[in-house]
Coordinates of C-alpha atoms and ligand atoms in Angstrom, one line a residue:
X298 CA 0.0 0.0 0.0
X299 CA 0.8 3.4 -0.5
X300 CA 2.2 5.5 2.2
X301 CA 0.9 8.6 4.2
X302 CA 2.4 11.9 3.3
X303 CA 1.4 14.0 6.8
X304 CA 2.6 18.4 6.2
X305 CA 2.2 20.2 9.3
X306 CA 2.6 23.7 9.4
X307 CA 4.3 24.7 6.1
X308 CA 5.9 27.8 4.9
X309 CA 7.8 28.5 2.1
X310 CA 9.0 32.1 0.8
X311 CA 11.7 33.1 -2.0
X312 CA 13.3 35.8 -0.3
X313 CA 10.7 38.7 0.7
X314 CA 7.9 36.5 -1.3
X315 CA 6.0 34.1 0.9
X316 CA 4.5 31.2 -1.5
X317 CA 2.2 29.9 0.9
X318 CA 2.1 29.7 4.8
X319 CA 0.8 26.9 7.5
X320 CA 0.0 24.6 5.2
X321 CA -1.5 21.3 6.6
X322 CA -3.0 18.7 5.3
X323 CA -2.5 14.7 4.9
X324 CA -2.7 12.8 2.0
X325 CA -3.9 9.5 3.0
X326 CA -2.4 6.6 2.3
X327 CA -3.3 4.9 -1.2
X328 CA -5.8 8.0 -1.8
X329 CA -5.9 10.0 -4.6
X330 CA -6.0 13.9 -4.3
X331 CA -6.4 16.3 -6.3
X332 CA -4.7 20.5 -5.4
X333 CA -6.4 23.0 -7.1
X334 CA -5.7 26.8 -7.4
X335 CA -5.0 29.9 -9.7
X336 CA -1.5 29.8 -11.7
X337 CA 1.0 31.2 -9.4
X338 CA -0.4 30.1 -6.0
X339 CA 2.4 28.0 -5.5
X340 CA 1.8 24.2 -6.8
X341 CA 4.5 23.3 -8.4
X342 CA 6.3 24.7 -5.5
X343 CA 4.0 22.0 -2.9
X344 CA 4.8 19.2 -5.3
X345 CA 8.7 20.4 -5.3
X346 CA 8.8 20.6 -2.1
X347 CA 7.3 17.3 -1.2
X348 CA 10.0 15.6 -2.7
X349 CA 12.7 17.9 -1.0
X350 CA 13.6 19.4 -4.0
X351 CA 12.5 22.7 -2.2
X352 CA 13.5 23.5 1.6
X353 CA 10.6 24.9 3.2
X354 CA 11.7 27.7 6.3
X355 CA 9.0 26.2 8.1
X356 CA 6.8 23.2 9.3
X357 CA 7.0 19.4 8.7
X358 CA 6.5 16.6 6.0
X359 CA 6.3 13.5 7.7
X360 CA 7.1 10.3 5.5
X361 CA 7.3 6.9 7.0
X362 CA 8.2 9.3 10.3
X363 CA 10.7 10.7 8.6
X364 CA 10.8 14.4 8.5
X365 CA 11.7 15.2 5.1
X366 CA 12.1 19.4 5.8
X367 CA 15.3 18.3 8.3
X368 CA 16.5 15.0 7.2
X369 CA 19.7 13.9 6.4
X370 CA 20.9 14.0 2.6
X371 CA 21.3 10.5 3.1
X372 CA 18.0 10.1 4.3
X373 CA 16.2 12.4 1.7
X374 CA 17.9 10.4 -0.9
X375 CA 16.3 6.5 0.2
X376 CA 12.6 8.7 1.1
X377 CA 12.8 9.9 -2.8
X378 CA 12.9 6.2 -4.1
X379 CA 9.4 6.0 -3.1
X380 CA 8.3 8.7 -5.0
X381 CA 7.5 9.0 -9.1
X382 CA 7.2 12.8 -10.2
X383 CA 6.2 13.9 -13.7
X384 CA 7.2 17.9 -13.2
X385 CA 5.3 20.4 -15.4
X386 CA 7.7 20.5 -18.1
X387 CA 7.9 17.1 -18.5
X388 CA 11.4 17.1 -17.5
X389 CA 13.0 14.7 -20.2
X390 CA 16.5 15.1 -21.2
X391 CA 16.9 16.5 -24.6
X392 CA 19.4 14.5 -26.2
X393 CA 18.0 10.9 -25.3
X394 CA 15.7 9.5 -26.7
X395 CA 12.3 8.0 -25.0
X396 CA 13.4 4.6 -24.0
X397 CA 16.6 6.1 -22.9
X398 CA 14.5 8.4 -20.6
X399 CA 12.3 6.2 -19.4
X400 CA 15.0 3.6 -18.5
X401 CA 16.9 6.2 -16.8
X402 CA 16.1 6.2 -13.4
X403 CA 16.3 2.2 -13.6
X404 CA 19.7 2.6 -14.8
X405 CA 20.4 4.7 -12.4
X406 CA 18.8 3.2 -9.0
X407 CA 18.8 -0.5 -9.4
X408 CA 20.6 -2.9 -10.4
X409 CA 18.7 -4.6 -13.6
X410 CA 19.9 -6.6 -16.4
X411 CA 19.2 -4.7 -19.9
X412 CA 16.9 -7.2 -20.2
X413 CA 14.9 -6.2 -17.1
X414 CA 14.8 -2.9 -18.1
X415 CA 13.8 -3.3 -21.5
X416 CA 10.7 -5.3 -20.6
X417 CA 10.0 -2.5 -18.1
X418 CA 10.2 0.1 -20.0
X419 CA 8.3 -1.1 -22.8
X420 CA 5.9 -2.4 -20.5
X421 CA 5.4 1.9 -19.0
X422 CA 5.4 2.7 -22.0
X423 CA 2.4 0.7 -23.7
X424 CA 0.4 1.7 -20.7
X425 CA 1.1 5.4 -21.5
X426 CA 0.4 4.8 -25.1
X427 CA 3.9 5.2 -26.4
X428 CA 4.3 2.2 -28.0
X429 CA 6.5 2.5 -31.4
X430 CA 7.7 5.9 -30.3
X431 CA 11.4 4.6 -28.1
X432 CA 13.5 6.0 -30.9
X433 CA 12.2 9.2 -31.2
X434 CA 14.0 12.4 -29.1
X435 CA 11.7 14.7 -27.0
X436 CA 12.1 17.3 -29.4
X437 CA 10.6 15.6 -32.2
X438 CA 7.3 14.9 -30.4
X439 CA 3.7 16.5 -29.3
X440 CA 3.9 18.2 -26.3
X441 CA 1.4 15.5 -25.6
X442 CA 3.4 12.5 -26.1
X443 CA 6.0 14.5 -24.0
X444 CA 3.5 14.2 -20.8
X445 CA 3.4 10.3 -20.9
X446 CA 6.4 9.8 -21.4
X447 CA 7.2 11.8 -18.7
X448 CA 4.9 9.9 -16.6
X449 CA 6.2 6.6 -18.4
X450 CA 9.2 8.1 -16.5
X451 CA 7.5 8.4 -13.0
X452 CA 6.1 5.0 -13.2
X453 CA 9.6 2.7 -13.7
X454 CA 10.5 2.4 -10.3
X455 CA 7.3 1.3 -8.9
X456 CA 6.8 4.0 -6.6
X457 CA 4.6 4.0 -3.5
X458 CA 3.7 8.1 -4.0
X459 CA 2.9 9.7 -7.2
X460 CA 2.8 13.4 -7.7
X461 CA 1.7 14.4 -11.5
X462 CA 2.1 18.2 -12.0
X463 CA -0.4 19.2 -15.0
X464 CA -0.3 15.8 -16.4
X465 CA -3.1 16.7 -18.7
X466 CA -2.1 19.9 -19.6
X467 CA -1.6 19.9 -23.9
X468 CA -3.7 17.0 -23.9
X469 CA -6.8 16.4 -26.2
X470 CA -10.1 16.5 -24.3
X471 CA -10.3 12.5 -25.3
X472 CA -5.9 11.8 -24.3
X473 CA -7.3 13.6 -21.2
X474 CA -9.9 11.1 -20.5
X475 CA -7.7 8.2 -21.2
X476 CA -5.5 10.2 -18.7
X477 CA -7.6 10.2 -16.1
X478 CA -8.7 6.0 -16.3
X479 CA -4.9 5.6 -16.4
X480 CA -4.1 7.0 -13.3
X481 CA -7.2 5.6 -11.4
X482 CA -6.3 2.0 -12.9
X483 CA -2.7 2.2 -12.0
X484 CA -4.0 3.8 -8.0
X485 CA -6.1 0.3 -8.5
X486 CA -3.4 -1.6 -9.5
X487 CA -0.5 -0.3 -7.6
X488 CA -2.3 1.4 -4.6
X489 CA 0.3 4.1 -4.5
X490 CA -1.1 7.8 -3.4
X491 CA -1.4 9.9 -5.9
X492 CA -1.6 13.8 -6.1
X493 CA -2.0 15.3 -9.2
X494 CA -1.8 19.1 -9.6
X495 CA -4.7 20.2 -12.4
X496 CA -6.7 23.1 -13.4
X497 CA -9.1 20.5 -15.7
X498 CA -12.1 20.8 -13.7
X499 CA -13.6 17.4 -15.1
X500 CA -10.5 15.5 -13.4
X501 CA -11.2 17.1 -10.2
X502 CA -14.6 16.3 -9.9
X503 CA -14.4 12.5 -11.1
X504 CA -10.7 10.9 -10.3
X505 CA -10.0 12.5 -6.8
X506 CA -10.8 10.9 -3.3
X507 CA -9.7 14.4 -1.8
X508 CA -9.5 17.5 -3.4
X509 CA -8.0 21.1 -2.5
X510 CA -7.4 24.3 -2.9
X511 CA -4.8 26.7 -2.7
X512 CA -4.9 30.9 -3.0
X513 CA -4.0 34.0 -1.3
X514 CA -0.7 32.0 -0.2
X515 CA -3.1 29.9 2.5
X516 CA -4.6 26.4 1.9
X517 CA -8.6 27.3 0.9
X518 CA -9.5 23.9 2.1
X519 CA -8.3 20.2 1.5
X520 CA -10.6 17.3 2.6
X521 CA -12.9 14.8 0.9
X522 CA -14.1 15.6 -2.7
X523 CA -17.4 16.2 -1.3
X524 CA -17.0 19.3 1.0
X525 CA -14.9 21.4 -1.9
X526 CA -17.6 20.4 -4.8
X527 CA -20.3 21.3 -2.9
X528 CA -18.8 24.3 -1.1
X529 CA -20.0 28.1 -1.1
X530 CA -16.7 29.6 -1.1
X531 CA -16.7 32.4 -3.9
X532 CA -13.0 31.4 -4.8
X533 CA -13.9 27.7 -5.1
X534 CA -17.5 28.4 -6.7
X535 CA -15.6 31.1 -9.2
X536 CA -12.6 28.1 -9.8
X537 CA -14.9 25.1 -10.8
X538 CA -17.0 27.7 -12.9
X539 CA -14.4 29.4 -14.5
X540 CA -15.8 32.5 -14.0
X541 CA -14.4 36.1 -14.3
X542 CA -16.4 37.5 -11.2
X543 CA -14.9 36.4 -8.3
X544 CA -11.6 36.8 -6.2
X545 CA -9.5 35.5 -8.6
X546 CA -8.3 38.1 -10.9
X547 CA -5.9 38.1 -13.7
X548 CA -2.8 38.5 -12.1
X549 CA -3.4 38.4 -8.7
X550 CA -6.7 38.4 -6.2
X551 CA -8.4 41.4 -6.8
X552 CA -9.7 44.3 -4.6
X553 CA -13.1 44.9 -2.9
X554 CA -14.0 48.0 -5.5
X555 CA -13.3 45.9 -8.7
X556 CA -15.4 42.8 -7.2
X557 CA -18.1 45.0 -6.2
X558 CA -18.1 46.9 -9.8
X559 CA -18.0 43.6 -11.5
X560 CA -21.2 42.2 -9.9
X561 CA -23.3 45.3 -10.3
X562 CA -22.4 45.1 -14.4
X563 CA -23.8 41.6 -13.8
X564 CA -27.0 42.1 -12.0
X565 CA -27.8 44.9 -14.6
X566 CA -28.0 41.9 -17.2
X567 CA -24.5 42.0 -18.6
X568 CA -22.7 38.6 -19.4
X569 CA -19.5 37.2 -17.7
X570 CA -18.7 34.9 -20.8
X571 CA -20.2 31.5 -21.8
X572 CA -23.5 31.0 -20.2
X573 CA -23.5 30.2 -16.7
X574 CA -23.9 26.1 -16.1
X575 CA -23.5 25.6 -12.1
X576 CA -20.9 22.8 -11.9
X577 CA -21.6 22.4 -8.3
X578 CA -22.4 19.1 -6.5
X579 CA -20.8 15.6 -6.3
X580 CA -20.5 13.6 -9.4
X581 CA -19.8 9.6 -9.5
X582 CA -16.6 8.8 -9.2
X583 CA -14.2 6.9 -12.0
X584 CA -14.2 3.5 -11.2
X585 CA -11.0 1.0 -12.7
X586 CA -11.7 -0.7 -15.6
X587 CA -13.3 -4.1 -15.3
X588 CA -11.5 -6.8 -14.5
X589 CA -9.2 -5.0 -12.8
X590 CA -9.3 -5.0 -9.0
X591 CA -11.2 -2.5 -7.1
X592 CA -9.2 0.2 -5.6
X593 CA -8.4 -0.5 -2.0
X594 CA -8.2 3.2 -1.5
X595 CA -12.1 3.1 -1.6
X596 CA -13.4 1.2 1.2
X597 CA -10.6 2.5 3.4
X598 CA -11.8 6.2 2.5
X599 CA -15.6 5.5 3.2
X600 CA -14.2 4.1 6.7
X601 CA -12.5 7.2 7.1
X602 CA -15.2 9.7 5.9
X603 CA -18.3 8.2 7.6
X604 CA -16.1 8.3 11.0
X605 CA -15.7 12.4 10.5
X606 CA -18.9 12.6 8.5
X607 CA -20.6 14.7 11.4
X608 CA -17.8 17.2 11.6
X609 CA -18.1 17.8 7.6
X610 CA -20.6 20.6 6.1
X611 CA -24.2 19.5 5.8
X612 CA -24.2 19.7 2.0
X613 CA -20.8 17.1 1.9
X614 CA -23.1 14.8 4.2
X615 CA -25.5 14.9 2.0
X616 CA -23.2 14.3 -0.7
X617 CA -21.8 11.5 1.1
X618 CA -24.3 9.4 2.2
X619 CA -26.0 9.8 -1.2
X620 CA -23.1 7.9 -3.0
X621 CA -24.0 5.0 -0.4
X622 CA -25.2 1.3 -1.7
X623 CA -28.1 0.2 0.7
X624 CA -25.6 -2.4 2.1
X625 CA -23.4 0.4 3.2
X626 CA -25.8 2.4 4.8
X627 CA -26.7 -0.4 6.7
X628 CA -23.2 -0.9 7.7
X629 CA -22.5 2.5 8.8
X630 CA -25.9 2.8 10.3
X631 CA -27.4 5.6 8.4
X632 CA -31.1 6.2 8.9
X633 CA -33.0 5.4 5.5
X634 CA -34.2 9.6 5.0
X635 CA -30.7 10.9 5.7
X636 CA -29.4 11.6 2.1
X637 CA -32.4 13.0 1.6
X638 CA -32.7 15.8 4.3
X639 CA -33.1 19.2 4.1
X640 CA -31.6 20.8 7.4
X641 CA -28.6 19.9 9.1
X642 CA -27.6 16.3 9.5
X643 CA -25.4 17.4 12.7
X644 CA -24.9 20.8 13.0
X645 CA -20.7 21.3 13.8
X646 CA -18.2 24.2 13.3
X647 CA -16.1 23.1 10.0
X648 CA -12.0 24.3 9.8
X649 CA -12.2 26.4 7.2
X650 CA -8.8 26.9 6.6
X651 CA -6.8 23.8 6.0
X652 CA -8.6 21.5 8.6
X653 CA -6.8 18.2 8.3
X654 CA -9.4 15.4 7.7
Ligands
ATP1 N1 13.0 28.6 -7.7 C1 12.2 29.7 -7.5 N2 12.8 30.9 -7.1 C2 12.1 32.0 -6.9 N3 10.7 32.0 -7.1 C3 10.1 30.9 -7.5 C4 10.8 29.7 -7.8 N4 9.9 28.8 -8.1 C5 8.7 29.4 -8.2 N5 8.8 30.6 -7.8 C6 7.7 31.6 -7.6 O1 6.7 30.9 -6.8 C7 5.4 31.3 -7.3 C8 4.6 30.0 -7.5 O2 5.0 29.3 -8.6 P1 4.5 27.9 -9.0 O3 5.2 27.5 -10.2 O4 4.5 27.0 -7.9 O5 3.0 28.3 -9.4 P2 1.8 27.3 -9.8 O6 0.7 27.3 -8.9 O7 2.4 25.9 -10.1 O8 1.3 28.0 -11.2 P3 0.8 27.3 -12.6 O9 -0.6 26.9 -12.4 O10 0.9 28.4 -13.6 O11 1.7 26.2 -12.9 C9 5.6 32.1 -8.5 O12 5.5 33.5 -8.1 C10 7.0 31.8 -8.9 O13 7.6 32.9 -9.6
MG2 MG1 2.7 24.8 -11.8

């Protein structure tokens, strides 16, 4: 099974700049998650510095209770075999070509016969699609291609964590699809934990166990898919809607005047772009393809979830205990009507601001 990535408290600046501050949050084990948030908020930077390529000035990351902000090098080095990372850019190396990348960190980290690694790497690379492409260079693909075989890359060493930055970005609406199957067949297959950084909106509301937010250099929320796609927040309504009116501006959040201007041109009948279609509420979940196992990840999260269910908004409840089979709801003991209520399930005070679930 995958292993538990716990942050506690995190900070991390670039001189005067602060990125982002007290972030905390835990990625459960074999889960998959899903970080949202405007360009610039910082992401990459999380991702980065969950593998230690980054030194936060404050706060923890707790890996197989290892702290990974204060570690030895030595130590770093054995926590970042368990990890497979497909950065942003892809991250290949130029002058080899894609078996040559792919293989690399088997060359590099274990002690395989050619052999080994060929039937690896081909192996990554038909499950990425790749298949027939080895020879080529990075230069003479799609950007694409690039992607998977950047996570062809990610996938070689069989790692127990995953972090995909943007793996859909340049993709085809359909390659994106196939994307998203991939990586909840492989969580299926593998039961690694997964966090994939997106701004597709369709991945975060079906492949995701968790899902969160980041903006304004603080942590919006991170919890159960449930809470954030049902959630009032403006910046998190404005985000899944990809709206103009909101708190997210152009370059950076913008200022009471503008948000007040913008939503008076809007109530006098002027559009904000395409034709408002709420995306709000909790969607079915991908499922693994059949005949492959069901993801372990599942049951453990509905354990999880139903035990904090009560200290979750109403409208997640709702959303909750609606996904339920009769069988479960018998299990967790859930009165027949409950999905189905109106007020308050159990009325409770909800951590707005990065409460770890
Ligand atoms: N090595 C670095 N040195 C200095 N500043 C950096 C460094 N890396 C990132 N930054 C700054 O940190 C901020 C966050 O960058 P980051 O790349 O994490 O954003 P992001 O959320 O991934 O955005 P996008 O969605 O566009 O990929 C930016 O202002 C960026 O300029
Ligand atoms: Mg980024």
């Amino acid at each position: 099974m995958g292993v538990e990535v716990v942050v506690e408290g995190l900070t991390k600046s670039f001189g005067k700049q602060t990125i982002w501050r007290d972030v905390t949050l835990t990625l459960p084990p074999g889960e998959v998650s899903v970080m949202l948030g405007p360009s610039g908020t910082g992401k990459s930077v999380f991702l980065k510095s969950l593998v230690g390529l980054l030194k936060p000035e404050q706060g923890k990351i707790v890996i197989n209770g290892v702290d990974l902000v204060r570690c030895s090098e030595h130590k770093l080095y054995e926590i970042r075999k368990l990890f497979g990372v497909l950065f942003q850019d892809g991250a290949l190396f130029g002058s080899m070509n894609l078996f040559d990348n792919v293989a690399f960190p088997l060359r590099e980290h274990t002690r395989k016969t050619e052999a080994e690694v060929r039937r690896i790497v081909l192996e990554k690379m038909e499950m990425v699609g790749l298949v027939g492409a080895e020879k080529k260079l990075p230069g003479e693909i799609s950007g694409g291609m690039r992607k998977r075989a950047g996570l062809a890359r990610a996938l070689v060493l069989d790692p127990e964590i995953i972090l995909c930055d943007e793996p859909d970005s340049g993709l085809d609406p359909v390659r994106t699809a196939y994307l998203s199957q991939l990586l909840i067949d492989l969580n299926a297959q593998i039961d690694a934990t997964i966090l994939i950084v997106t701004h597709n909106i369709t991945v975060a509301r079906t492949v995701p166990d968790n899902l969160g937010m980041l903006f304004r250099r603080e942590l919006v929320m991170f919890g159960p898919r449930e809470v954030l796609l049902t959630s009032d927040e403006p910046v998190v309504e404005q985000f899944l809607n990809g709206r103009r009116i909101g708190p997210i501006g152009m370059s950076e959040e913008k200022d009471q005047a503008t948000m007040a201007a913008e939503l008076a041109h809007r109530e006098a009948g002027h559009a904000d772009g395409p034709p408002d279609e709420d995306v709000r509420g909790v969607v079915p979940q991908l499922e693994p393809t059949p005949g492959l196992p069901p993801r372990g990840a599942v049951r453990r999260r509905k354990d999880r979830v139903m035990s904090i269910l009560h200290t979750l908004p109403p409208e997640a409840q709702q959303g909750i205990i609606a996904s339920l089979t009769p069988e479960e709801r018998s299990h967790y003991r859930v009165m027949a009507d409950a999905g189905d209520r109106t007020g308050p399930i159990t009325p409770s005070p909800w951590p707005r601001q990065g409460g770890v679930l």
